[in-house]
Short mmCIF file of C-alpha atoms and ligand atoms in Angstrom, two decimals:
data_model
loop_
_atom_site.label_atom_id
_atom_site.label_comp_id
_atom_site.label_asym_id
_atom_site.label_seq_id
_atom_site.Cartn_x
_atom_site.Cartn_y
_atom_site.Cartn_z
CA MET B 1 16.34 -3.14 -6.44
CA ALA B 2 13.15 -1.14 -5.86
CA THR B 3 11.22 1.08 -8.24
CA VAL B 4 10.82 4.45 -6.58
CA LEU B 5 8.65 7.43 -7.57
CA VAL B 6 9.45 10.80 -6.02
CA THR B 7 7.31 13.95 -6.34
CA GLY B 8 8.79 17.46 -6.56
CA SER B 9 12.23 16.35 -7.81
CA SER B 10 13.21 19.66 -9.40
CA SER B 11 15.00 21.00 -6.29
CA GLY B 12 15.75 20.63 -2.58
CA PHE B 13 15.05 17.34 -0.80
CA GLY B 14 13.38 15.87 -3.91
CA GLU B 15 16.40 16.40 -6.18
CA LEU B 16 18.82 15.04 -3.53
CA THR B 17 16.53 12.06 -2.88
CA VAL B 18 16.26 10.97 -6.50
CA LYS B 19 20.05 11.18 -6.90
CA THR B 20 20.74 9.31 -3.66
CA VAL B 21 18.25 6.55 -4.37
CA ALA B 22 19.38 6.16 -8.00
CA ALA B 23 23.06 6.11 -6.96
CA ALA B 24 22.21 3.27 -4.53
CA GLY B 25 21.09 1.20 -7.54
CA HIS B 26 17.32 1.65 -7.43
CA ARG B 27 15.16 2.48 -10.43
CA VAL B 28 13.84 6.02 -10.05
CA PHE B 29 10.99 8.00 -11.56
CA ALA B 30 11.88 11.59 -10.77
CA THR B 31 8.64 13.48 -11.20
CA MET B 32 8.31 17.24 -11.44
CA ARG B 33 5.76 19.66 -12.82
CA HIS B 34 6.26 21.55 -16.10
CA VAL B 35 9.30 19.60 -17.33
CA HIS B 36 9.37 21.52 -20.59
CA GLU B 37 8.77 24.97 -19.07
CA ARG B 38 9.69 26.18 -15.58
CA ASN B 39 11.64 23.01 -14.70
CA ALA B 40 13.30 22.38 -18.08
CA ASP B 41 16.76 23.21 -16.67
CA ALA B 42 16.29 21.00 -13.61
CA ALA B 43 15.07 18.13 -15.82
CA ARG B 44 18.04 18.51 -18.16
CA ARG B 45 20.48 18.64 -15.24
CA LEU B 46 19.11 15.45 -13.71
CA SER B 47 18.98 13.59 -17.05
CA THR B 48 22.57 14.51 -17.83
CA TRP B 49 23.72 13.49 -14.35
CA SER B 50 22.02 10.08 -14.54
CA ARG B 51 23.25 9.41 -18.10
CA GLU B 52 26.83 10.33 -17.18
CA ASN B 53 26.72 8.12 -14.10
CA GLY B 54 24.85 5.23 -15.70
CA HIS B 55 21.88 5.33 -13.31
CA ASP B 56 18.32 4.21 -13.98
CA LEU B 57 16.49 7.52 -13.63
CA SER B 58 13.60 8.77 -15.76
CA ILE B 59 12.09 12.24 -15.60
CA VAL B 60 8.29 12.21 -15.64
CA ASP B 61 5.98 15.21 -15.73
CA MET B 62 3.65 15.32 -12.73
CA ASP B 63 1.76 18.18 -11.15
CA VAL B 64 0.41 16.80 -7.88
CA THR B 65 -2.50 19.27 -7.92
CA ASP B 66 -3.72 17.93 -11.28
CA GLU B 67 -5.55 14.60 -11.14
CA GLU B 68 -5.03 13.80 -14.83
CA SER B 69 -1.32 14.59 -14.64
CA VAL B 70 -0.92 12.30 -11.59
CA GLN B 71 -2.83 9.43 -13.23
CA LYS B 72 -0.82 9.73 -16.46
CA ALA B 73 2.53 9.84 -14.65
CA VAL B 74 1.73 6.81 -12.48
CA GLN B 75 0.44 4.85 -15.50
CA ARG B 76 3.59 5.73 -17.41
CA ALA B 77 5.85 4.60 -14.57
CA GLU B 78 3.84 1.42 -13.95
CA SER B 79 3.82 0.46 -17.63
CA ARG B 80 7.57 1.10 -17.95
CA ALA B 81 8.64 -0.62 -14.72
CA GLY B 82 5.83 -3.11 -14.16
CA SER B 83 5.18 -1.77 -10.67
CA ILE B 84 6.00 1.06 -8.29
CA ASP B 85 7.39 -0.20 -4.98
CA VAL B 86 8.02 3.08 -3.19
CA VAL B 87 6.44 6.53 -3.36
CA VAL B 88 7.99 9.59 -1.75
CA ASN B 89 5.43 12.37 -1.28
CA ASN B 90 7.85 15.26 -1.22
CA ALA B 91 6.30 18.06 -3.36
CA GLY B 92 5.09 20.92 -1.22
CA ALA B 93 5.43 24.60 -0.47
CA SER B 94 5.33 27.02 2.43
CA ALA B 95 3.56 30.32 3.01
CA ALA B 96 4.26 33.48 4.99
CA GLY B 97 1.88 35.85 6.72
CA PRO B 98 -0.94 35.91 9.29
CA LEU B 99 -3.87 33.58 8.54
CA GLU B 100 -6.35 36.45 8.16
CA ALA B 101 -4.29 37.98 5.35
CA PHE B 102 -4.56 34.89 3.10
CA SER B 103 -7.57 34.64 0.81
CA ILE B 104 -9.62 31.47 1.13
CA SER B 105 -8.48 30.49 -2.35
CA GLN B 106 -4.82 30.82 -1.25
CA MET B 107 -5.56 28.58 1.74
CA ALA B 108 -7.36 26.07 -0.49
CA ALA B 109 -4.43 26.07 -2.93
CA LEU B 110 -1.86 25.29 -0.22
CA LEU B 111 -4.05 22.57 1.30
CA ASP B 112 -4.50 21.18 -2.19
CA LEU B 113 -0.74 21.01 -2.72
CA ASN B 114 0.44 19.87 0.72
CA VAL B 115 -2.42 17.55 1.69
CA LEU B 116 -4.49 16.52 -1.32
CA GLY B 117 -1.42 16.35 -3.60
CA PRO B 118 0.02 13.34 -1.72
CA MET B 119 -3.47 11.82 -1.48
CA ARG B 120 -3.89 12.05 -5.28
CA VAL B 121 -0.60 10.25 -5.79
CA ASN B 122 -1.39 7.66 -3.10
CA LYS B 123 -4.83 6.94 -4.59
CA ALA B 124 -3.15 6.35 -7.95
CA VAL B 125 -0.59 3.83 -6.64
CA LEU B 126 -2.58 2.08 -3.91
CA PRO B 127 -4.73 -0.25 -6.06
CA ALA B 128 -1.61 -1.96 -7.47
CA MET B 129 0.18 -1.95 -4.10
CA ARG B 130 -2.86 -3.51 -2.39
CA ALA B 131 -3.11 -6.14 -5.12
CA ARG B 132 0.59 -7.01 -4.64
CA ARG B 133 0.27 -6.85 -0.86
CA SER B 134 3.42 -4.72 -0.60
CA GLY B 135 4.70 -1.18 -0.92
CA LEU B 136 6.19 1.76 0.92
CA ILE B 137 4.76 5.27 1.01
CA ILE B 138 6.77 8.08 2.61
CA TRP B 139 5.11 11.40 3.46
CA ILE B 140 7.52 14.29 3.98
CA THR B 141 5.70 16.54 6.43
CA SER B 142 7.63 18.67 8.97
CA THR B 143 8.30 19.02 12.69
CA LEU B 144 5.96 22.00 12.18
CA GLY B 145 3.31 19.39 11.47
CA ARG B 146 3.56 18.34 15.14
CA VAL B 147 4.36 21.49 17.12
CA LEU B 148 3.33 25.11 16.52
CA PRO B 149 6.12 27.37 17.76
CA GLY B 150 5.85 31.15 17.54
CA ARG B 151 2.54 32.19 16.06
CA GLY B 152 1.78 29.15 13.94
CA GLY B 153 0.58 29.84 10.40
CA LEU B 154 -0.91 28.50 7.21
CA TYR B 155 2.04 26.25 6.33
CA PRO B 156 2.13 24.42 9.69
CA ALA B 157 -1.67 24.09 9.59
CA THR B 158 -1.43 22.28 6.24
CA LYS B 159 1.31 20.01 7.60
CA TRP B 160 -0.85 19.17 10.65
CA ALA B 161 -3.58 18.17 8.19
CA ALA B 162 -1.05 16.14 6.19
CA GLU B 163 -0.02 14.33 9.40
CA GLY B 164 -3.66 13.38 10.05
CA PHE B 165 -4.15 12.03 6.53
CA ALA B 166 -0.84 10.17 6.55
CA GLU B 167 -1.32 8.59 9.97
CA SER B 168 -4.87 7.47 9.10
CA LEU B 169 -3.60 5.96 5.87
CA HIS B 170 -0.79 4.24 7.79
CA TYR B 171 -3.31 2.25 9.87
CA GLN B 172 -5.64 1.61 6.94
CA VAL B 173 -3.08 0.25 4.45
CA ALA B 174 -1.06 -1.80 6.97
CA PRO B 175 -3.34 -4.87 6.64
CA PHE B 176 -2.41 -4.94 2.93
CA GLY B 177 1.30 -5.24 3.77
CA ILE B 178 1.95 -1.59 2.85
CA ASP B 179 4.20 0.52 5.09
CA LEU B 180 3.56 4.23 5.44
CA VAL B 181 6.20 6.36 7.13
CA ILE B 182 5.91 10.03 8.04
CA LEU B 183 9.30 11.69 7.68
CA GLU B 184 9.46 14.90 9.71
CA PRO B 185 12.37 17.17 8.72
CA GLY B 186 13.44 19.97 11.01
CA SER B 187 14.65 23.17 9.33
CA PHE B 188 17.05 22.87 6.36
CA PRO B 189 18.35 25.44 3.87
CA THR B 190 16.65 24.59 0.55
CA PRO B 191 15.02 26.74 -2.15
CA ALA B 192 11.71 26.40 -0.22
CA ILE B 193 11.98 29.86 1.38
CA SER B 194 12.33 31.61 -1.97
CA LYS B 195 9.18 29.83 -3.25
CA SER B 196 7.08 30.64 -0.18
CA MET B 197 3.59 32.03 -0.92
CA PRO B 198 3.08 35.56 0.51
CA ALA B 199 -0.30 36.43 2.04
CA GLU B 200 -2.41 38.36 -0.46
CA ASP B 201 -3.82 41.15 1.71
CA ARG B 202 -0.82 43.42 2.31
CA GLN B 203 -2.88 45.88 4.40
CA VAL B 204 -3.80 43.13 6.89
CA VAL B 205 -0.18 41.93 6.90
CA ALA B 206 0.92 45.48 7.82
CA GLU B 207 -1.70 45.76 10.59
CA TYR B 208 -0.56 42.49 12.17
CA ALA B 209 3.07 43.56 11.88
CA GLU B 210 2.26 46.80 13.71
CA ALA B 211 0.38 45.01 16.51
CA THR B 212 2.89 42.22 17.05
CA PRO B 213 6.33 42.76 18.54
CA PRO B 214 8.98 41.51 16.12
CA ALA B 215 10.39 38.09 16.99
CA ASP B 216 13.82 38.19 18.63
CA ARG B 217 16.45 37.59 16.01
CA VAL B 218 19.51 35.69 17.17
CA GLN B 219 22.81 35.68 15.36
CA PRO B 220 24.21 32.23 14.56
CA ALA B 221 27.07 31.09 16.78
CA PRO B 222 30.52 31.57 15.14
CA ASP B 223 30.92 27.80 14.71
CA TYR B 224 27.34 27.27 13.45
CA GLN B 225 27.11 24.84 10.54
CA PRO B 226 23.80 24.99 8.64
CA PRO B 227 22.17 21.57 8.46
CA ASN B 228 22.72 19.59 5.28
CA PRO B 229 19.51 18.73 3.33
CA GLN B 230 21.28 15.55 2.19
CA GLU B 231 20.24 14.17 5.62
CA ILE B 232 16.68 13.86 4.33
CA ALA B 233 17.72 12.00 1.17
CA ASP B 234 19.84 9.64 3.30
CA ALA B 235 16.90 9.08 5.67
CA VAL B 236 14.64 8.17 2.72
CA LEU B 237 17.22 5.61 1.52
CA ARG B 238 17.52 4.13 5.01
CA LEU B 239 13.74 3.80 5.34
CA LEU B 240 13.55 2.24 1.87
CA GLU B 241 16.17 -0.35 2.72
CA MET B 242 14.61 -1.36 6.07
CA PRO B 243 12.73 -4.65 6.11
CA ALA B 244 9.02 -4.31 5.35
CA GLY B 245 6.79 -4.25 8.42
CA HIS B 246 9.59 -2.92 10.65
CA ARG B 247 9.56 0.72 9.65
CA PRO B 248 8.52 3.40 12.15
CA LEU B 249 5.32 5.42 11.80
CA ARG B 250 7.23 8.66 12.31
CA HIS B 251 10.88 9.58 11.80
CA VAL B 252 12.27 12.97 12.86
CA VAL B 253 15.40 14.15 11.00
CA GLY B 254 17.77 17.07 11.48
CA PRO B 255 19.67 19.00 14.12
CA VAL B 256 17.68 22.26 13.93
CA PHE B 257 14.09 22.68 15.06
CA THR B 258 13.69 19.06 16.11
CA ASP B 259 14.28 19.35 19.90
CA GLY B 260 11.89 17.07 21.75
CA VAL B 261 9.77 16.12 18.73
CA ALA B 262 10.78 12.44 18.77
CA GLU B 263 9.96 12.40 22.50
CA TYR B 264 6.63 14.11 21.78
CA ASN B 265 5.90 11.43 19.17
CA ALA B 266 6.71 8.68 21.68
CA THR B 267 4.37 10.28 24.24
CA TYR B 268 1.69 10.54 21.58
CA GLU B 269 2.11 6.81 20.83
CA ARG B 270 1.55 6.04 24.53
CA VAL B 271 -1.53 8.27 24.76
CA ARG B 272 -2.91 6.70 21.62
CA ALA B 273 -2.35 3.16 22.92
CA ASN B 274 -4.04 4.05 26.24
CA LEU B 275 -7.00 5.58 24.43
CA GLU B 276 -7.32 2.47 22.26
CA ALA B 277 -7.23 0.29 25.36
CA SER B 278 -9.83 2.49 27.08
CA LEU B 279 -12.31 1.69 24.30
CA ARG B 280 -12.40 -1.86 25.64
CA ARG B 281 -13.23 -0.73 29.21
CA PRO B 282 -16.91 -0.77 30.26
CA ASP B 283 -16.55 2.54 32.15
CA GLN B 284 -15.32 4.15 28.92
CA ALA B 285 -17.96 2.72 26.57
CA ILE B 286 -18.76 5.28 23.88
CA THR B 287 -22.49 5.95 23.90
CA TRP B 288 -22.87 8.76 21.40
CA GLY B 289 -26.43 8.97 20.18
CA ARG B 290 -27.67 6.57 22.91
CA ARG B 291 -29.29 7.34 26.26
N1 LIG Q 1 13.37 22.89 3.86
C1 LIG Q 1 12.84 22.68 5.04
O1 LIG Q 1 13.33 23.20 6.06
C2 LIG Q 1 11.67 21.75 5.19
C3 LIG Q 1 11.33 21.34 6.48
C4 LIG Q 1 10.27 20.47 6.66
C5 LIG Q 1 9.56 20.02 5.57
N2 LIG Q 1 9.89 20.43 4.31
C6 LIG Q 1 9.09 19.88 3.21
O2 LIG Q 1 9.94 19.19 2.33
C7 LIG Q 1 9.37 19.15 1.02
C8 LIG Q 1 10.40 19.58 0.00
O3 LIG Q 1 10.74 20.94 0.26
P1 LIG Q 1 12.18 21.55 0.03
O4 LIG Q 1 12.59 22.17 1.31
O5 LIG Q 1 13.06 20.58 -0.64
O6 LIG Q 1 11.82 22.80 -0.93
P2 LIG Q 1 11.82 22.96 -2.53
O7 LIG Q 1 13.21 22.88 -3.03
O8 LIG Q 1 11.03 24.19 -2.80
O9 LIG Q 1 11.04 21.67 -3.05
C9 LIG Q 1 9.65 21.63 -3.23
C10 LIG Q 1 9.38 20.83 -4.48
O10 LIG Q 1 7.96 20.69 -4.65
C11 LIG Q 1 7.67 21.00 -6.00
N3 LIG Q 1 6.29 21.40 -6.24
C12 LIG Q 1 5.63 22.50 -5.82
N4 LIG Q 1 4.38 22.50 -6.30
C13 LIG Q 1 4.24 21.35 -7.03
C14 LIG Q 1 3.18 20.77 -7.77
N5 LIG Q 1 1.97 21.36 -7.86
N6 LIG Q 1 3.39 19.58 -8.37
C15 LIG Q 1 4.59 18.96 -8.29
N7 LIG Q 1 5.64 19.48 -7.63
C16 LIG Q 1 5.46 20.66 -7.00
C17 LIG Q 1 8.63 22.12 -6.34
O11 LIG Q 1 8.71 22.31 -7.73
P3 LIG Q 1 8.64 23.76 -8.44
O12 LIG Q 1 10.05 24.22 -8.53
O13 LIG Q 1 8.02 23.48 -9.76
O14 LIG Q 1 7.81 24.65 -7.55
C18 LIG Q 1 9.91 21.56 -5.73
O15 LIG Q 1 10.48 20.60 -6.59
C19 LIG Q 1 8.14 20.04 1.09
O16 LIG Q 1 6.99 19.24 1.26
C20 LIG Q 1 8.40 20.89 2.33
O17 LIG Q 1 7.21 21.36 2.92
C21 LIG Q 1 10.92 21.29 4.10
#
């Protein structure tokens, strides 16, 4: 049995993940922000569900953009459980509109949530994981964190940044026996769309809309089945139950908006390995700052 802490458990992938992992017999700290205000109903729902089903699930208040809140939540979980074995960095949000129409403070806020949020949580759990020489950290990014279809945007840009942080951390914590996996969902119907942050400058939004031909809208095929977000919760459980040291760096999940991304990741791995090898070749010696 592992002790698992999940961020953003009030809805979507987070809510499904905490239920799936708890139902599999693990001890779960389901964290969410504002448990007594905006997420009071979600917290009550989860508590009732776990009580009725006899699972080991505790709701803990955690706003991933607030350092003190993260520290307190991790301390609370560590003192209750002794240690945290697995962290799922799930909390995040999307945004809609052309980059120019977002204020810099909107951009900073989304980067803070999608990139620095997971880093805050990771910094809080890593000292104990390094001391124990074990642990698993899962970053939920997106296939949009690898490929920019259409016109790109603020949300994908934050997920690209998240990929860079997560992959760097993957290499850096591996010598301590800690696995870090980047889980890349395709597109799934969750409440995320309704919580998307609109660009502030409506005039600029209108000017871009006027200048840009609308994207072709296709109707779903008659037999189209929307993907089931439960796939992400199941993937988290599978990763958790894999033997330590044998987990992949990246894992793409879902039938929609995932075409070719696993292949792209495999190509990336090859390019990366070649580049690493090239560093040991005399004709490729890096001589920055030297003549
Ligand atoms: N759905 C997709 O197609 C898709 C695809 C790829 C990746 N993802 C990623 O998957 C993750 C989960 O998204 P979802 O689709 O399940 O949408 P969701 O239902 O909106 O879940 C997002 C969760 O993050 C929480 N959150 C937001 N700001 C927070 C903060 N400051 N501190 C703590 N929690 C916060 C939300 O809580 P509140 O209710 O309090 O805002 C919510 O519980 C996100 O990182 C998202 O980018 C989603």
